[in-house]
């Protein structure tokens, strides 16, 4: 907290020796300082020394209490009760907090505001606090009309009663208010299902009445009765089905009525005669009105304006939350501007509701997941972001929370995010993220999450100490603080997508912290973001890999493959896929039980989403690059689900499944499982009809391995007849496979270009042949020494189809554009491939495809040799 007179107080507290003794400040200065703190910080500061304990207990500091952002229970209430003798106002949220209020012993309580309260708790509250003047509760469907009777009996001094979300407000309850609360001037039965309109006509003291959102009002009767209320000057019927006839009756017949608020009333707005309704000099407000000029052009008493601003703020907030269709024009024309105007109001509750409404209305209507760029632009152009940032520094936590949430949501829009950053929003977010108020911390960390999407903001967040702050927050908050933890983990995950910041997160202990978070917090969103963070950390730095293993991250990720939430399983599988791309991680995953877990996940994902299927297939593909893991996957039953995934219509799924089956087919023991589970037809289908050339190539690779396998070395044991049957089955499979391999080779060949290349071995002729043959997407594929050796051996095969395909595959793996081409060329040169390739290229008996592909591979090897010599 920064205080305007900080330098003055510092001089007062300065001793002769140059040290600052804050305890020497005058009591009035300390009381002013304490007044700027929330109750949590006041209590903590009071505990530092005896002098401040006395100051912190001053009765003037405890006239109001806002506990909405804290976990407030009976124990805390008992601790605070000695300070609450003069407590007059309490704002709460949740049933536990409501129950605890009775233990504050605040016998002078005047004002309560909260939600999620029951009949019994509300009755207990009003029975113990009979001096209540203002009660604002809801929305609560657990409160009944019986509580209204209790309020009437126990609170005779009541002036304001606003209840929302009640099912039935019955006549006897309203009559009790009329009989026992003579000073009741402000009544709100908002978003209630049934309200007895006739009984409201008996509350003769009422000056302001709101039935906004009421569903089943008999307007012809109600309007006739209400126009006779002698003191009624403000009436709110917004979000109801009131008719123009009822509006006309109220405006023309009520002598006292001055303001009728009817925002978002569909029946009224669709009535073409609404513009002909005579207002008799009174103010009628609807979406068809120019509401912006009300505050400046319409003269009225402070009493009316105070009520009207509350009604407008509340109604606009409710409209924004309900997301009615076809109101974009209203928000752009005047809704956003109204919210910004109300933000500057000094009246209690108004800026908070305005900020909350602004945070909500800027979303597009479709699912409320995307910020509407037009609305965000309207906020920026009208100076809304500086206004919100100022409110975010308020000492009132309700306003602070709402404003921070609005800025956080705006930060999801790239243009608004730039303004937030330029206006110092990152520093404010980082400061507020440390708040012990859950709502404020969640809103601030959410803002950092949104801003960290943009690369241009990541450096600023890091330089301002954002990484340490986020790591500390995850460490400090309990595992049930799902909103704060999800936003913090999401921000770290975004920052970890950058290699530089990924390293800083790892150094700060982020890897271990995220792994612990995954284990300890069972909320879906938290687990998804923490897992995503580990994925990004593992993807960028070799250093992060070992750290991840030491911190137990692998065990946490493997455990999440059993999560009840599909989204969590998907992210966990994706993380393991990324990690499995390095040899060390691959073996560590297997040692931690990852093979068994992923096979189990694959088996349970046959009807899951394509995203999950693709992730688990990718993880198995990564693990299968190890011979031991490949055998284990086959043994554990991983081949059947991969065959199912390979049959998927999604090329993203069947592509990675084909890659996994390619690796698995290299091992002889897996070939029979692929054949037995119907893998040949599936691979053949991919090889001939997939839209992905990479998938077709990898399917052909798997088929080639199957065709080249030495069946006498891996045929399963069994009776003679069983072995004969399986041998026949494999022979048939090999015949089918060769047929589709040949077809694939032909689709990758250009007869005219090949014929020209046979006649001339010029670079131009070979370049023309390569154009159709090379598959750019295969450039990242990496083969082991054993696999390269198999392709070289395959060049000596008696099958011309396998020879052609082996040369075709080596062409892909050695093309200079490939990421691993140099590595593959080195393996081939060491294995003596040049001699074999030259023989194939020069043979008069080989098909043209074998010759041309072999020539291209030889040229690739020559290129890599020259490059190596050049570098040396």
PDB file of N, CA, C and O in Angstrom, residues 471-495:
ATOM      1  N   UNK A 471       5.104 -18.144  -8.517  1.00  0.00           N
ATOM      2  CA  UNK A 471       5.597 -19.335  -7.816  1.00  0.00           C
ATOM      3  C   UNK A 471       5.234 -19.252  -6.329  1.00  0.00           C
ATOM      4  O   UNK A 471       4.785 -20.236  -5.728  1.00  0.00           O
ATOM      5  N   UNK A 472       5.405 -18.071  -5.731  1.00  0.00           N
ATOM      6  CA  UNK A 472       5.066 -17.895  -4.315  1.00  0.00           C
ATOM      7  C   UNK A 472       3.576 -18.094  -4.067  1.00  0.00           C
ATOM      8  O   UNK A 472       3.180 -18.681  -3.044  1.00  0.00           O
ATOM      9  N   UNK A 473       2.754 -17.608  -4.981  1.00  0.00           N
ATOM     10  CA  UNK A 473       1.303 -17.741  -4.818  1.00  0.00           C
ATOM     11  C   UNK A 473       0.901 -19.212  -4.820  1.00  0.00           C
ATOM     12  O   UNK A 473       0.128 -19.668  -3.960  1.00  0.00           O
ATOM     13  N   UNK A 474       1.425 -19.972  -5.759  1.00  0.00           N
ATOM     14  CA  UNK A 474       1.095 -21.399  -5.819  1.00  0.00           C
ATOM     15  C   UNK A 474       1.568 -22.099  -4.561  1.00  0.00           C
ATOM     16  O   UNK A 474       0.915 -23.020  -4.040  1.00  0.00           O
ATOM     17  N   UNK A 475       2.695 -21.662  -4.025  1.00  0.00           N
ATOM     18  CA  UNK A 475       3.239 -22.268  -2.814  1.00  0.00           C
ATOM     19  C   UNK A 475       2.411 -21.909  -1.585  1.00  0.00           C
ATOM     20  O   UNK A 475       2.232 -22.735  -0.683  1.00  0.00           O
ATOM     21  N   UNK A 476       1.882 -20.671  -1.555  1.00  0.00           N
ATOM     22  CA  UNK A 476       1.216 -20.170  -0.344  1.00  0.00           C
ATOM     23  C   UNK A 476      -0.255 -20.537  -0.244  1.00  0.00           C
ATOM     24  O   UNK A 476      -0.763 -20.772   0.860  1.00  0.00           O
ATOM     25  N   UNK A 477      -0.961 -20.560  -1.376  1.00  0.00           N
ATOM     26  CA  UNK A 477      -2.414 -20.792  -1.310  1.00  0.00           C
ATOM     27  C   UNK A 477      -2.711 -22.268  -1.124  1.00  0.00           C
ATOM     28  O   UNK A 477      -2.022 -23.135  -1.665  1.00  0.00           O
ATOM     29  N   UNK A 478      -3.764 -22.556  -0.392  1.00  0.00           N
ATOM     30  CA  UNK A 478      -4.159 -23.947  -0.140  1.00  0.00           C
ATOM     31  C   UNK A 478      -4.735 -24.575  -1.401  1.00  0.00           C
ATOM     32  O   UNK A 478      -5.164 -23.877  -2.325  1.00  0.00           O
ATOM     33  N   UNK A 479      -4.776 -25.899  -1.425  1.00  0.00           N
ATOM     34  CA  UNK A 479      -5.174 -26.622  -2.640  1.00  0.00           C
ATOM     35  C   UNK A 479      -6.639 -26.450  -2.991  1.00  0.00           C
ATOM     36  O   UNK A 479      -7.060 -26.828  -4.084  1.00  0.00           O
ATOM     37  N   UNK A 480      -7.447 -25.875  -2.075  1.00  0.00           N
ATOM     38  CA  UNK A 480      -8.865 -25.656  -2.402  1.00  0.00           C
ATOM     39  C   UNK A 480      -9.110 -24.284  -3.027  1.00  0.00           C
ATOM     40  O   UNK A 480     -10.244 -23.931  -3.319  1.00  0.00           O
ATOM     41  N   UNK A 481      -8.042 -23.526  -3.227  1.00  0.00           N
ATOM     42  CA  UNK A 481      -8.162 -22.194  -3.853  1.00  0.00           C
ATOM     43  C   UNK A 481      -8.028 -22.346  -5.362  1.00  0.00           C
ATOM     44  O   UNK A 481      -7.073 -21.872  -5.973  1.00  0.00           O
ATOM     45  N   UNK A 482      -9.001 -23.009  -5.971  1.00  0.00           N
ATOM     46  CA  UNK A 482      -8.855 -23.442  -7.360  1.00  0.00           C
ATOM     47  C   UNK A 482      -8.705 -22.291  -8.336  1.00  0.00           C
ATOM     48  O   UNK A 482      -7.910 -22.367  -9.280  1.00  0.00           O
ATOM     49  N   UNK A 483      -9.441 -21.189  -8.143  1.00  0.00           N
ATOM     50  CA  UNK A 483      -9.364 -20.086  -9.095  1.00  0.00           C
ATOM     51  C   UNK A 483      -7.995 -19.432  -9.111  1.00  0.00           C
ATOM     52  O   UNK A 483      -7.404 -19.198 -10.175  1.00  0.00           O
ATOM     53  N   UNK A 484      -7.454 -19.135  -7.920  1.00  0.00           N
ATOM     54  CA  UNK A 484      -6.132 -18.510  -7.824  1.00  0.00           C
ATOM     55  C   UNK A 484      -5.068 -19.437  -8.408  1.00  0.00           C
ATOM     56  O   UNK A 484      -4.190 -19.006  -9.172  1.00  0.00           O
ATOM     57  N   UNK A 485      -5.136 -20.704  -8.059  1.00  0.00           N
ATOM     58  CA  UNK A 485      -4.117 -21.660  -8.504  1.00  0.00           C
ATOM     59  C   UNK A 485      -4.185 -21.902 -10.008  1.00  0.00           C
ATOM     60  O   UNK A 485      -3.160 -22.011 -10.680  1.00  0.00           O
ATOM     61  N   UNK A 486      -5.401 -21.978 -10.559  1.00  0.00           N
ATOM     62  CA  UNK A 486      -5.528 -22.197 -12.005  1.00  0.00           C
ATOM     63  C   UNK A 486      -4.951 -21.013 -12.783  1.00  0.00           C
ATOM     64  O   UNK A 486      -4.209 -21.205 -13.755  1.00  0.00           O
ATOM     65  N   UNK A 487      -5.276 -19.800 -12.360  1.00  0.00           N
ATOM     66  CA  UNK A 487      -4.771 -18.618 -13.063  1.00  0.00           C
ATOM     67  C   UNK A 487      -3.253 -18.509 -12.938  1.00  0.00           C
ATOM     68  O   UNK A 487      -2.563 -18.180 -13.910  1.00  0.00           O
ATOM     69  N   UNK A 488      -2.722 -18.791 -11.762  1.00  0.00           N
ATOM     70  CA  UNK A 488      -1.275 -18.712 -11.555  1.00  0.00           C
ATOM     71  C   UNK A 488      -0.549 -19.756 -12.384  1.00  0.00           C
ATOM     72  O   UNK A 488       0.462 -19.460 -13.039  1.00  0.00           O
ATOM     73  N   UNK A 489      -1.066 -20.979 -12.372  1.00  0.00           N
ATOM     74  CA  UNK A 489      -0.448 -22.047 -13.163  1.00  0.00           C
ATOM     75  C   UNK A 489      -0.576 -21.755 -14.653  1.00  0.00           C
ATOM     76  O   UNK A 489       0.347 -22.020 -15.433  1.00  0.00           O
ATOM     77  N   UNK A 490      -1.709 -21.174 -15.065  1.00  0.00           N
ATOM     78  CA  UNK A 490      -1.895 -20.823 -16.469  1.00  0.00           C
ATOM     79  C   UNK A 490      -0.912 -19.758 -16.923  1.00  0.00           C
ATOM     80  O   UNK A 490      -0.361 -19.830 -18.026  1.00  0.00           O
ATOM     81  N   UNK A 491      -0.671 -18.763 -16.058  1.00  0.00           N
ATOM     82  CA  UNK A 491       0.303 -17.718 -16.394  1.00  0.00           C
ATOM     83  C   UNK A 491       1.710 -18.294 -16.494  1.00  0.00           C
ATOM     84  O   UNK A 491       2.465 -17.971 -17.419  1.00  0.00           O
ATOM     85  N   UNK A 492       2.075 -19.168 -15.555  1.00  0.00           N
ATOM     86  CA  UNK A 492       3.396 -19.807 -15.620  1.00  0.00           C
ATOM     87  C   UNK A 492       3.523 -20.671 -16.872  1.00  0.00           C
ATOM     88  O   UNK A 492       4.582 -20.714 -17.504  1.00  0.00           O
ATOM     89  N   UNK A 493       2.451 -21.362 -17.230  1.00  0.00           N
ATOM     90  CA  UNK A 493       2.490 -22.200 -18.436  1.00  0.00           C
ATOM     91  C   UNK A 493       2.724 -21.359 -19.681  1.00  0.00           C
ATOM     92  O   UNK A 493       3.501 -21.742 -20.567  1.00  0.00           O
ATOM     93  N   UNK A 494       2.075 -20.194 -19.746  1.00  0.00           N
ATOM     94  CA  UNK A 494       2.302 -19.306 -20.896  1.00  0.00           C
ATOM     95  C   UNK A 494       3.737 -18.785 -20.928  1.00  0.00           C
ATOM     96  O   UNK A 494       4.368 -18.733 -21.988  1.00  0.00           O
ATOM     97  N   UNK A 495       4.244 -18.390 -19.779  1.00  0.00           N
ATOM     98  CA  UNK A 495       5.621 -17.893 -19.724  1.00  0.00           C
ATOM     99  C   UNK A 495       6.616 -18.991 -20.068  1.00  0.00           C
ATOM    100  O   UNK A 495       7.643 -18.745 -20.706  1.00  0.00           O
TER     101      UNK A 495
END
